[in-house]
Short mmCIF file of C-alpha atoms and ligand atoms in Angstrom, two decimals:
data_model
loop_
_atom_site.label_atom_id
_atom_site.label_comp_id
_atom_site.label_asym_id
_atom_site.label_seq_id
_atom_site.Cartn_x
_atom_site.Cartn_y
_atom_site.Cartn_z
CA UNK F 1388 34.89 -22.98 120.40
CA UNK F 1389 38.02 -24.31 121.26
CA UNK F 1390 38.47 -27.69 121.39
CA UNK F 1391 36.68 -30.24 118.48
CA UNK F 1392 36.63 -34.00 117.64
CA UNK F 1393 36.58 -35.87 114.43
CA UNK F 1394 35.18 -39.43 113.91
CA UNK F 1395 34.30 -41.97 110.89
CA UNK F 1396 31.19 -43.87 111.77
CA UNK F 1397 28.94 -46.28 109.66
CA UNK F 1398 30.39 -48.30 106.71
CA UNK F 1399 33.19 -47.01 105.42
CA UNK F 1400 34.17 -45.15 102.04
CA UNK F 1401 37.25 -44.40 100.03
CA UNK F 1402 38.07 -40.26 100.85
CA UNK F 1403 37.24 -40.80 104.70
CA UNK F 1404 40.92 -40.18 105.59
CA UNK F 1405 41.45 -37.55 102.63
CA UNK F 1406 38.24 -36.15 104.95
CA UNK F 1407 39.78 -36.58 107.99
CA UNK F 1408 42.94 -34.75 106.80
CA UNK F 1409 40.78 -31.84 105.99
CA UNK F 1410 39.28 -31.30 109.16
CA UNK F 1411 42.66 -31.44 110.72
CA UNK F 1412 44.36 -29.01 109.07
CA UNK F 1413 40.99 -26.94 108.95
CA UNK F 1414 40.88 -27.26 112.46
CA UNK F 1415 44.27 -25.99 112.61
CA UNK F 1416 44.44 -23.52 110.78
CA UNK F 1417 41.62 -21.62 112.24
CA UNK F 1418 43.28 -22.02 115.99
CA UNK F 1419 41.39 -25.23 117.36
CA UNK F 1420 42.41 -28.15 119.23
CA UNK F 1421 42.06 -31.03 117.04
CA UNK F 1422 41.42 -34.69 118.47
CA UNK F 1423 40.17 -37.91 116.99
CA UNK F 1424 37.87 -40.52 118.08
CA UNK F 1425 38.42 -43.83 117.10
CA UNK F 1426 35.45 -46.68 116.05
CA UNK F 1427 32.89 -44.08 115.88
CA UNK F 1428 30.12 -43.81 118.33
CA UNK F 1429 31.57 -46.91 120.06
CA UNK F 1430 34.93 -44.96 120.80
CA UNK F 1431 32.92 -42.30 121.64
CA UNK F 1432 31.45 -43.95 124.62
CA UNK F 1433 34.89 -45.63 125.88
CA UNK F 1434 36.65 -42.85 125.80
CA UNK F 1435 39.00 -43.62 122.86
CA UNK F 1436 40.18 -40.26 121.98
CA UNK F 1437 43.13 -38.55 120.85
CA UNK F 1438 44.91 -35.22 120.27
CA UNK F 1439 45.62 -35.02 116.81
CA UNK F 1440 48.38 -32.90 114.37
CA UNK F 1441 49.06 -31.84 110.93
CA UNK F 1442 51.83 -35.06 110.80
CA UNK F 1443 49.03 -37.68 112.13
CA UNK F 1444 47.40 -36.66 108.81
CA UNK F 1445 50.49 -36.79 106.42
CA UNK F 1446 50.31 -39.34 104.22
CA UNK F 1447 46.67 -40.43 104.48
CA UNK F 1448 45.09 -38.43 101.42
CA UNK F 1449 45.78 -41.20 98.80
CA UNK F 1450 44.70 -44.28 101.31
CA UNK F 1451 41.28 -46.10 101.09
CA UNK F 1452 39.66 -46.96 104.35
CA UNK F 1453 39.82 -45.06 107.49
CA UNK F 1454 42.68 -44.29 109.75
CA UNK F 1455 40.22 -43.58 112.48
CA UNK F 1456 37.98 -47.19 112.21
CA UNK F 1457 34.77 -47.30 111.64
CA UNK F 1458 31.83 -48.84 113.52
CA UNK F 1459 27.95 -48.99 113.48
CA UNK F 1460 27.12 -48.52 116.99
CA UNK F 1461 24.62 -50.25 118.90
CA UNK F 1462 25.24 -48.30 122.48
CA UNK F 1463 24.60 -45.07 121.00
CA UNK F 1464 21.51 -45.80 120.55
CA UNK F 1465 20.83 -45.93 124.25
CA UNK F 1466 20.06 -42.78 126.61
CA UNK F 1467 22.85 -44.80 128.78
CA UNK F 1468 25.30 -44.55 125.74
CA UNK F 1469 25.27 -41.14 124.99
CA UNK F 1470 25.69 -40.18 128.50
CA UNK F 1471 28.56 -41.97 128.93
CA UNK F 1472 29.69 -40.34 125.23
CA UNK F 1473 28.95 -36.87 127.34
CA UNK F 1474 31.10 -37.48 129.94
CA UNK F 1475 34.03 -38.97 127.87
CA UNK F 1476 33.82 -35.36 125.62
CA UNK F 1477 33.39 -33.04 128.81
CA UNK F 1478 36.57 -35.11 130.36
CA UNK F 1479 38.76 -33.71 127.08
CA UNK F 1480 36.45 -30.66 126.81
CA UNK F 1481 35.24 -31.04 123.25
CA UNK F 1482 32.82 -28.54 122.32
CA UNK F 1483 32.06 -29.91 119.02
CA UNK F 1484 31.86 -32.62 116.43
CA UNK F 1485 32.89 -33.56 113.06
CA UNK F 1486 31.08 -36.65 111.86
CA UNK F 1487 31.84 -38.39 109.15
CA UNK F 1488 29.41 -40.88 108.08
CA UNK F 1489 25.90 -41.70 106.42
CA UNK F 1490 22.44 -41.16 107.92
CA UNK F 1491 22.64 -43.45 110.63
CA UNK F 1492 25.47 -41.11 111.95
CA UNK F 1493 23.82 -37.93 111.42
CA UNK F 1494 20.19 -39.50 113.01
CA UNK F 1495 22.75 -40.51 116.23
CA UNK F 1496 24.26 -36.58 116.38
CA UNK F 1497 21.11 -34.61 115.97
CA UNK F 1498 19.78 -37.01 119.38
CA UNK F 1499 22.72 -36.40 121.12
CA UNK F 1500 22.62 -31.98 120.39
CA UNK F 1501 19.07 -32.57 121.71
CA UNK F 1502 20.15 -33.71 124.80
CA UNK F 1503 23.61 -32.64 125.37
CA UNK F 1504 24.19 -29.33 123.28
CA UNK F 1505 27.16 -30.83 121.58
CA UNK F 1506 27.10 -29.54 117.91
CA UNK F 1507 27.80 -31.75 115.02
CA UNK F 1508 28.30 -31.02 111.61
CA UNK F 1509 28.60 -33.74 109.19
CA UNK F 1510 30.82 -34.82 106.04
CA UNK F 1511 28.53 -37.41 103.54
CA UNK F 1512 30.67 -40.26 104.05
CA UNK F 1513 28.97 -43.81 101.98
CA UNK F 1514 29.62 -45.15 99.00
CA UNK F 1515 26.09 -45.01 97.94
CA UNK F 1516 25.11 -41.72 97.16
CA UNK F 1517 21.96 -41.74 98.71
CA UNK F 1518 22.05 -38.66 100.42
CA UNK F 1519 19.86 -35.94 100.24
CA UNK F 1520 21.88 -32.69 100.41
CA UNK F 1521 24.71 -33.43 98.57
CA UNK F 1522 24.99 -34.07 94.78
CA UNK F 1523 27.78 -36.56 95.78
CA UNK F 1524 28.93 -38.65 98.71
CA UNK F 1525 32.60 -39.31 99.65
CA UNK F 1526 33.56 -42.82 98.16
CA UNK F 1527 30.64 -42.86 95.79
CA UNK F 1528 32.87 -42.30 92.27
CA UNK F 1529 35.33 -44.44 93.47
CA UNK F 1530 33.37 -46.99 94.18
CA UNK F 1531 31.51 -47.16 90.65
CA UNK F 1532 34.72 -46.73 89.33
CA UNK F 1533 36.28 -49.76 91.51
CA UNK F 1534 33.18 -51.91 89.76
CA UNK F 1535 33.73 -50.41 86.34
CA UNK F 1536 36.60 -52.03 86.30
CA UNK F 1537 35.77 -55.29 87.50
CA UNK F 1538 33.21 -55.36 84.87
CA UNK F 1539 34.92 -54.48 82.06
CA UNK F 1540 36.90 -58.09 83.22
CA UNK F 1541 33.72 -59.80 83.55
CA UNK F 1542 32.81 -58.53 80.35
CA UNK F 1543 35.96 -60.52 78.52
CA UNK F 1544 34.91 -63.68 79.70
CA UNK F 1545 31.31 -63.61 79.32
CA UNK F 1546 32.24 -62.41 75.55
CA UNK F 1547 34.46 -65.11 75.27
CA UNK F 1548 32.27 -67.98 76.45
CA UNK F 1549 28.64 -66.04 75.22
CA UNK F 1550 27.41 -66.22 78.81
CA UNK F 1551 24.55 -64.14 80.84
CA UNK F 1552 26.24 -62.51 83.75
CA UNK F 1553 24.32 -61.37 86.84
CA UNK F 1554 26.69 -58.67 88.66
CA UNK F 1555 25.59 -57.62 92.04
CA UNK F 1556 26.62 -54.09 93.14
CA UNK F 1557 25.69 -52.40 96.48
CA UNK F 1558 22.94 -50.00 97.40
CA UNK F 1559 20.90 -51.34 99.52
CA UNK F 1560 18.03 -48.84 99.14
CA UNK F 1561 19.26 -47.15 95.60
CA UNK F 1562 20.60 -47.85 92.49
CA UNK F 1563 22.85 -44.87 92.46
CA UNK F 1564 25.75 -47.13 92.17
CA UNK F 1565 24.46 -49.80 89.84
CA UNK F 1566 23.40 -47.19 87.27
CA UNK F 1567 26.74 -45.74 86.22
CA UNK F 1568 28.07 -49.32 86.36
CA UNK F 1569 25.45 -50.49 83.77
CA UNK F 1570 25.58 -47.35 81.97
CA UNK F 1571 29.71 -46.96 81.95
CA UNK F 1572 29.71 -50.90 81.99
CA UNK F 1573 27.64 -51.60 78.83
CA UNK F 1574 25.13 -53.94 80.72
CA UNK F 1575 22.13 -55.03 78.81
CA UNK F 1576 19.85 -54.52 81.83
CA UNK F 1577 20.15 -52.97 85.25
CA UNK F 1578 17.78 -54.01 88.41
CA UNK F 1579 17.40 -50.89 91.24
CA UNK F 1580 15.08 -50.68 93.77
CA UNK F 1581 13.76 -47.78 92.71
CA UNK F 1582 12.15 -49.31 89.77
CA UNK F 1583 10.33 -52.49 89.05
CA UNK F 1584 11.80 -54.56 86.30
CA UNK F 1585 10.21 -58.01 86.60
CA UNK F 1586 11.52 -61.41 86.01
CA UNK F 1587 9.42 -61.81 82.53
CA UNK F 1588 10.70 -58.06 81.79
CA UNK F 1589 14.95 -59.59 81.93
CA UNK F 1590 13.47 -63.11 79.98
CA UNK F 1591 12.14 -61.02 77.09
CA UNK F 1592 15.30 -58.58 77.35
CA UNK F 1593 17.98 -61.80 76.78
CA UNK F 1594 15.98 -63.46 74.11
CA UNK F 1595 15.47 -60.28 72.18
CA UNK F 1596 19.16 -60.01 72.52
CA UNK F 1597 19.65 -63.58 71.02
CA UNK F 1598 17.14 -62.85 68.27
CA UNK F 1599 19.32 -60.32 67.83
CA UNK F 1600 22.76 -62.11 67.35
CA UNK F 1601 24.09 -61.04 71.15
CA UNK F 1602 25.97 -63.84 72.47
CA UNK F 1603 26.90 -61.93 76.00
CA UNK F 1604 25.04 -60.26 78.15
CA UNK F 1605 25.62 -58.45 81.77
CA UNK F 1606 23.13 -57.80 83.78
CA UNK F 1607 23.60 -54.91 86.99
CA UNK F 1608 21.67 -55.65 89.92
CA UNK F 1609 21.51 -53.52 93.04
CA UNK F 1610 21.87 -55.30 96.25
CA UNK F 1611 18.18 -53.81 97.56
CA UNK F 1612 16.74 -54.88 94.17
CA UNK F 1613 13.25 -55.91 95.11
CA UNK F 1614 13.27 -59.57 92.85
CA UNK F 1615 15.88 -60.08 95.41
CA UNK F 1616 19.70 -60.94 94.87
CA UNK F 1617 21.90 -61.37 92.22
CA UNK F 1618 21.61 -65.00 93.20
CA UNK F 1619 17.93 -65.59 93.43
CA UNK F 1620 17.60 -63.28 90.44
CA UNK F 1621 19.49 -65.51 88.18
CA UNK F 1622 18.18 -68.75 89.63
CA UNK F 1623 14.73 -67.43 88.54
CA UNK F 1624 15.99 -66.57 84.85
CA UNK F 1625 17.56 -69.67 84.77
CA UNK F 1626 14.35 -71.23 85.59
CA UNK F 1627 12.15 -69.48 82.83
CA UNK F 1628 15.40 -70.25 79.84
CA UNK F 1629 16.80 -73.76 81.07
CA UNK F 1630 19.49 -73.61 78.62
CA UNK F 1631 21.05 -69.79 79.35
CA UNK F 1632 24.42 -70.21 79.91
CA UNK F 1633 24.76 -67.93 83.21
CA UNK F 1634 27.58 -66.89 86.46
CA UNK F 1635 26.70 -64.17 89.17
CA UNK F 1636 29.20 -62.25 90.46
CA UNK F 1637 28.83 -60.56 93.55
CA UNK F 1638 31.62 -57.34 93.70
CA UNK F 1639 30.39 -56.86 97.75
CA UNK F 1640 32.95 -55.00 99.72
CA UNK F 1641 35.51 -54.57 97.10
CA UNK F 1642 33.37 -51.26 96.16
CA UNK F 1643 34.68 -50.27 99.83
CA UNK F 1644 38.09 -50.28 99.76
CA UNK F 1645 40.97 -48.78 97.64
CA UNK F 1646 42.97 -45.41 96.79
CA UNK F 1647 40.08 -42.49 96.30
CA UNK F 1648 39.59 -41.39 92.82
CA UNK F 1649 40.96 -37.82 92.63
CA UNK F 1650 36.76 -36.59 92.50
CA UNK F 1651 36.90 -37.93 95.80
CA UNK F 1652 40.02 -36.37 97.42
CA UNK F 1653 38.80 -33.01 95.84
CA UNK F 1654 34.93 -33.83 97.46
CA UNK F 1655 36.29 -34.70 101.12
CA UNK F 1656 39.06 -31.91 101.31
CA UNK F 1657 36.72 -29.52 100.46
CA UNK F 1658 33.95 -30.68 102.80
CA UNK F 1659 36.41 -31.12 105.44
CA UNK F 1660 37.00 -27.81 105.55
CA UNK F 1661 33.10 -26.90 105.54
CA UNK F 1662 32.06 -28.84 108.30
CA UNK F 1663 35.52 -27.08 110.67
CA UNK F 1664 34.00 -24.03 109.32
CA UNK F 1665 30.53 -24.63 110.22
CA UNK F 1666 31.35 -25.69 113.60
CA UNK F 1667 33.47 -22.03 113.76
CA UNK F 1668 30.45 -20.18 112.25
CA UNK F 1669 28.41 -21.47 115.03
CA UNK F 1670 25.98 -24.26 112.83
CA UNK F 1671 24.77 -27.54 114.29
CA UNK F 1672 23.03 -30.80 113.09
CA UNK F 1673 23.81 -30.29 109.34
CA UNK F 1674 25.47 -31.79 106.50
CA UNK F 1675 28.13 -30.28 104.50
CA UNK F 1676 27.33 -30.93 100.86
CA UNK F 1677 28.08 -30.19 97.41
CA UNK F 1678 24.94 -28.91 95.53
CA UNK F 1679 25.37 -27.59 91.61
CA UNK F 1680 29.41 -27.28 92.29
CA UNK F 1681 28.81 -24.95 95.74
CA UNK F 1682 29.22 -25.84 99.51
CA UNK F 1683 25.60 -26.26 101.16
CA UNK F 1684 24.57 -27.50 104.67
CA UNK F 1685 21.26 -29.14 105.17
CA UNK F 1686 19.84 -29.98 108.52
CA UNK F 1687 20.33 -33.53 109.74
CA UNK F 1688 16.56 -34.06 110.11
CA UNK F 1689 16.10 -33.25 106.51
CA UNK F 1690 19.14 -35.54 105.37
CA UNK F 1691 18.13 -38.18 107.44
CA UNK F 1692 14.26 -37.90 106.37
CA UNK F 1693 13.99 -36.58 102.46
CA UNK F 1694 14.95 -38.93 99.73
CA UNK F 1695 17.66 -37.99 96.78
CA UNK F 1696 15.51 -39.20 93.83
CA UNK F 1697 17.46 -40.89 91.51
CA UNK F 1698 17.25 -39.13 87.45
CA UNK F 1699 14.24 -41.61 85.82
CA UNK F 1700 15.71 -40.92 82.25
CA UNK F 1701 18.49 -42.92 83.86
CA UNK F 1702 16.76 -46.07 83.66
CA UNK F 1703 15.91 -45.47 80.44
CA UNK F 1704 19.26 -45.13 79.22
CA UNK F 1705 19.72 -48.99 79.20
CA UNK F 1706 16.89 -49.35 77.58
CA UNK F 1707 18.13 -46.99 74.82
CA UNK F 1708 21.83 -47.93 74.95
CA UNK F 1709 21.42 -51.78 74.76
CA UNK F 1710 19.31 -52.09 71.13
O1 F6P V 3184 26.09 -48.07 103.36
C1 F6P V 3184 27.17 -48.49 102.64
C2 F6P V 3184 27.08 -49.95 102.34
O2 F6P V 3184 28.26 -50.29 101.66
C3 F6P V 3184 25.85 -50.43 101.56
O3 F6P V 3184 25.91 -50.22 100.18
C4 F6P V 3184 25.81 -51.90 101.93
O4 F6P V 3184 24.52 -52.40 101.81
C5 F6P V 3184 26.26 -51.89 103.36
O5 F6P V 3184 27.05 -50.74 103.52
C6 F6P V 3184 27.06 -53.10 103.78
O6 F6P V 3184 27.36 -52.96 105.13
P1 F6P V 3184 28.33 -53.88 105.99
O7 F6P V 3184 29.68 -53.24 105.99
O8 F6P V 3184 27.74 -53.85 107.35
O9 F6P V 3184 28.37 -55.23 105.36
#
């Protein structure tokens, strides 16, 4: 293998470019051609590829977002797509791939090795954690720390005017994000997906808080929680205890962006580096990961198809921690 590509695909995640970075100067150092593909799959298709250096990385380690865009592509879901993605990648003759993404990537690259031979291996790049394979994803402590802080502010105010306030985090299938915030962030209840907390359940939880001389309360909800959002959550509280004085705050894409936390620089440099490696060592269709503090790939199929089950004694925790 000669020549090899790097790309950032899906929703982006503080540590892409620290990621990026990696795999160039990986890709260097072991005697490769390094270029870079630009919107993901979508650059993929037009063509929109580059040679890259060690200077095009300088100065990208500490910056949040990702030099090389990101998209979620809709093409590449088409036979006629990744054809097209074929050709562009035979035109520059790349032999492999570095993609850096979540599980819609990875589902994307093992299609295309099954029909093109093109080997991918793959960094964990989402905030949310929720990838099986990897103890952590890149962007995933900076982005509960990006929220800590937010609700450490939220926190002031709703102590100083004794309100109920409904923070929404994301995680649209986990709670891996919302439970360090309501763990780190003091909240008095946390709502996940993976766990039903009903409506009656948050009621009892703020008036046993009032019986209990609380005058403030925060409550974490995860974006996929099934009562629904922070919004509707809070509107049907609001119903059940007319006179709770309540604000939702919605933190959204602010968990996206920002300077990685140094957890995250050291997490993408060094699975930067595994997935050039990989491609070197001849692997295909898996995901670099960190597993109990040591580099492990896992194929695609079974990062794309196994769930990372979330600790239940984290739940708990709240329960424990807010008395
Ligand atoms: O997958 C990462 C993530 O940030 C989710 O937590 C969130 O639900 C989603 O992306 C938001 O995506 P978009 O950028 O398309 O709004």
């Amino acid at each position: 293998m000669k020549k090899i590509a790097v790309f950032t695909s899906g929703g982006d995640s503080p540590g892409m470019n620290a990621c990026v970075r990696a795999v160039v100067r990986s890709a260097i150092f072991h005697g490769l051609d390094i270029y870079g593909i630009r919107r993901g799959y979508n650059g993929m298709i037009k063509g929109d590829i580059f040679k890259m250096e060690s200077s095009t990385v300088s100065n990208i380690i500490q910056r949040g977002g990702t030099i090389l865009k990101s998209a979620r592509s809709k093409d590449f879901v088409t036979k006629e797509g990744r054809q097209q993605a074929y050709e562009q990648l035979q035109k520059h003759g790349i032999e492999g791939l570095v993609a850096i993404g979540g599980d819609g990537t990875f589902t994307g690259a093992n299609i295309f090795y099954e029909e093109f031979g093109i080997p991918t291996i793959g960094a964990p790049g989402t905030i949310d954690n929720d990838l099986y394979g990897t103890d952590f994803t890149i962007g995933y402590d900076t982005a509960v720390n990006t929220a800590i802080y937010a609700i450490d502010k939220i926190r002031d105010t709703a102590d100083s005017h004794e309100r109920v306030f409904f923070v929404e985090v994301m995680g649209r299938d986990s709670g891996y994000i919302a439970i360090p915030c309501a763990v780190g962030g003091g909240a008095e209840i946390v709502m996940i997906p993976e766990t039903k907390t009903t409506i009656d359940k948050v009621v009892d939880a703020l008036r046993t808080g009032w019986s209990r001389s609380k005058t403030s309360f925060i409550v974490i909800v995860a974006e996929g929680d099934e009562e629904g959002s922070a919004v509707e959550i809070a509107a049907k509280v609001q119903a059940a205890i007319p006179q709770m004085d309540a604000r939702v705050t919605i933190l959204g894409h602010v968990q996206r962006g920002g300077a990685p936390t140094a957890a995250d620089r050291m997490l993408a440099s060094q699975l930067g580096i595994a997935c050039v490696e990989g491609l070197v060592n001849g692997r295909a269709c898996e995901m670099a990961g960190i597993v109990s503090g040591e580099v492990v790939y896992t194929p695609f199929k079974e990062t794309i198809t196994k769930v990372k089950a979330l600790n239940p004694n984290y739940a708990r925790m709240i329960d424990i921690l807010s008395v």
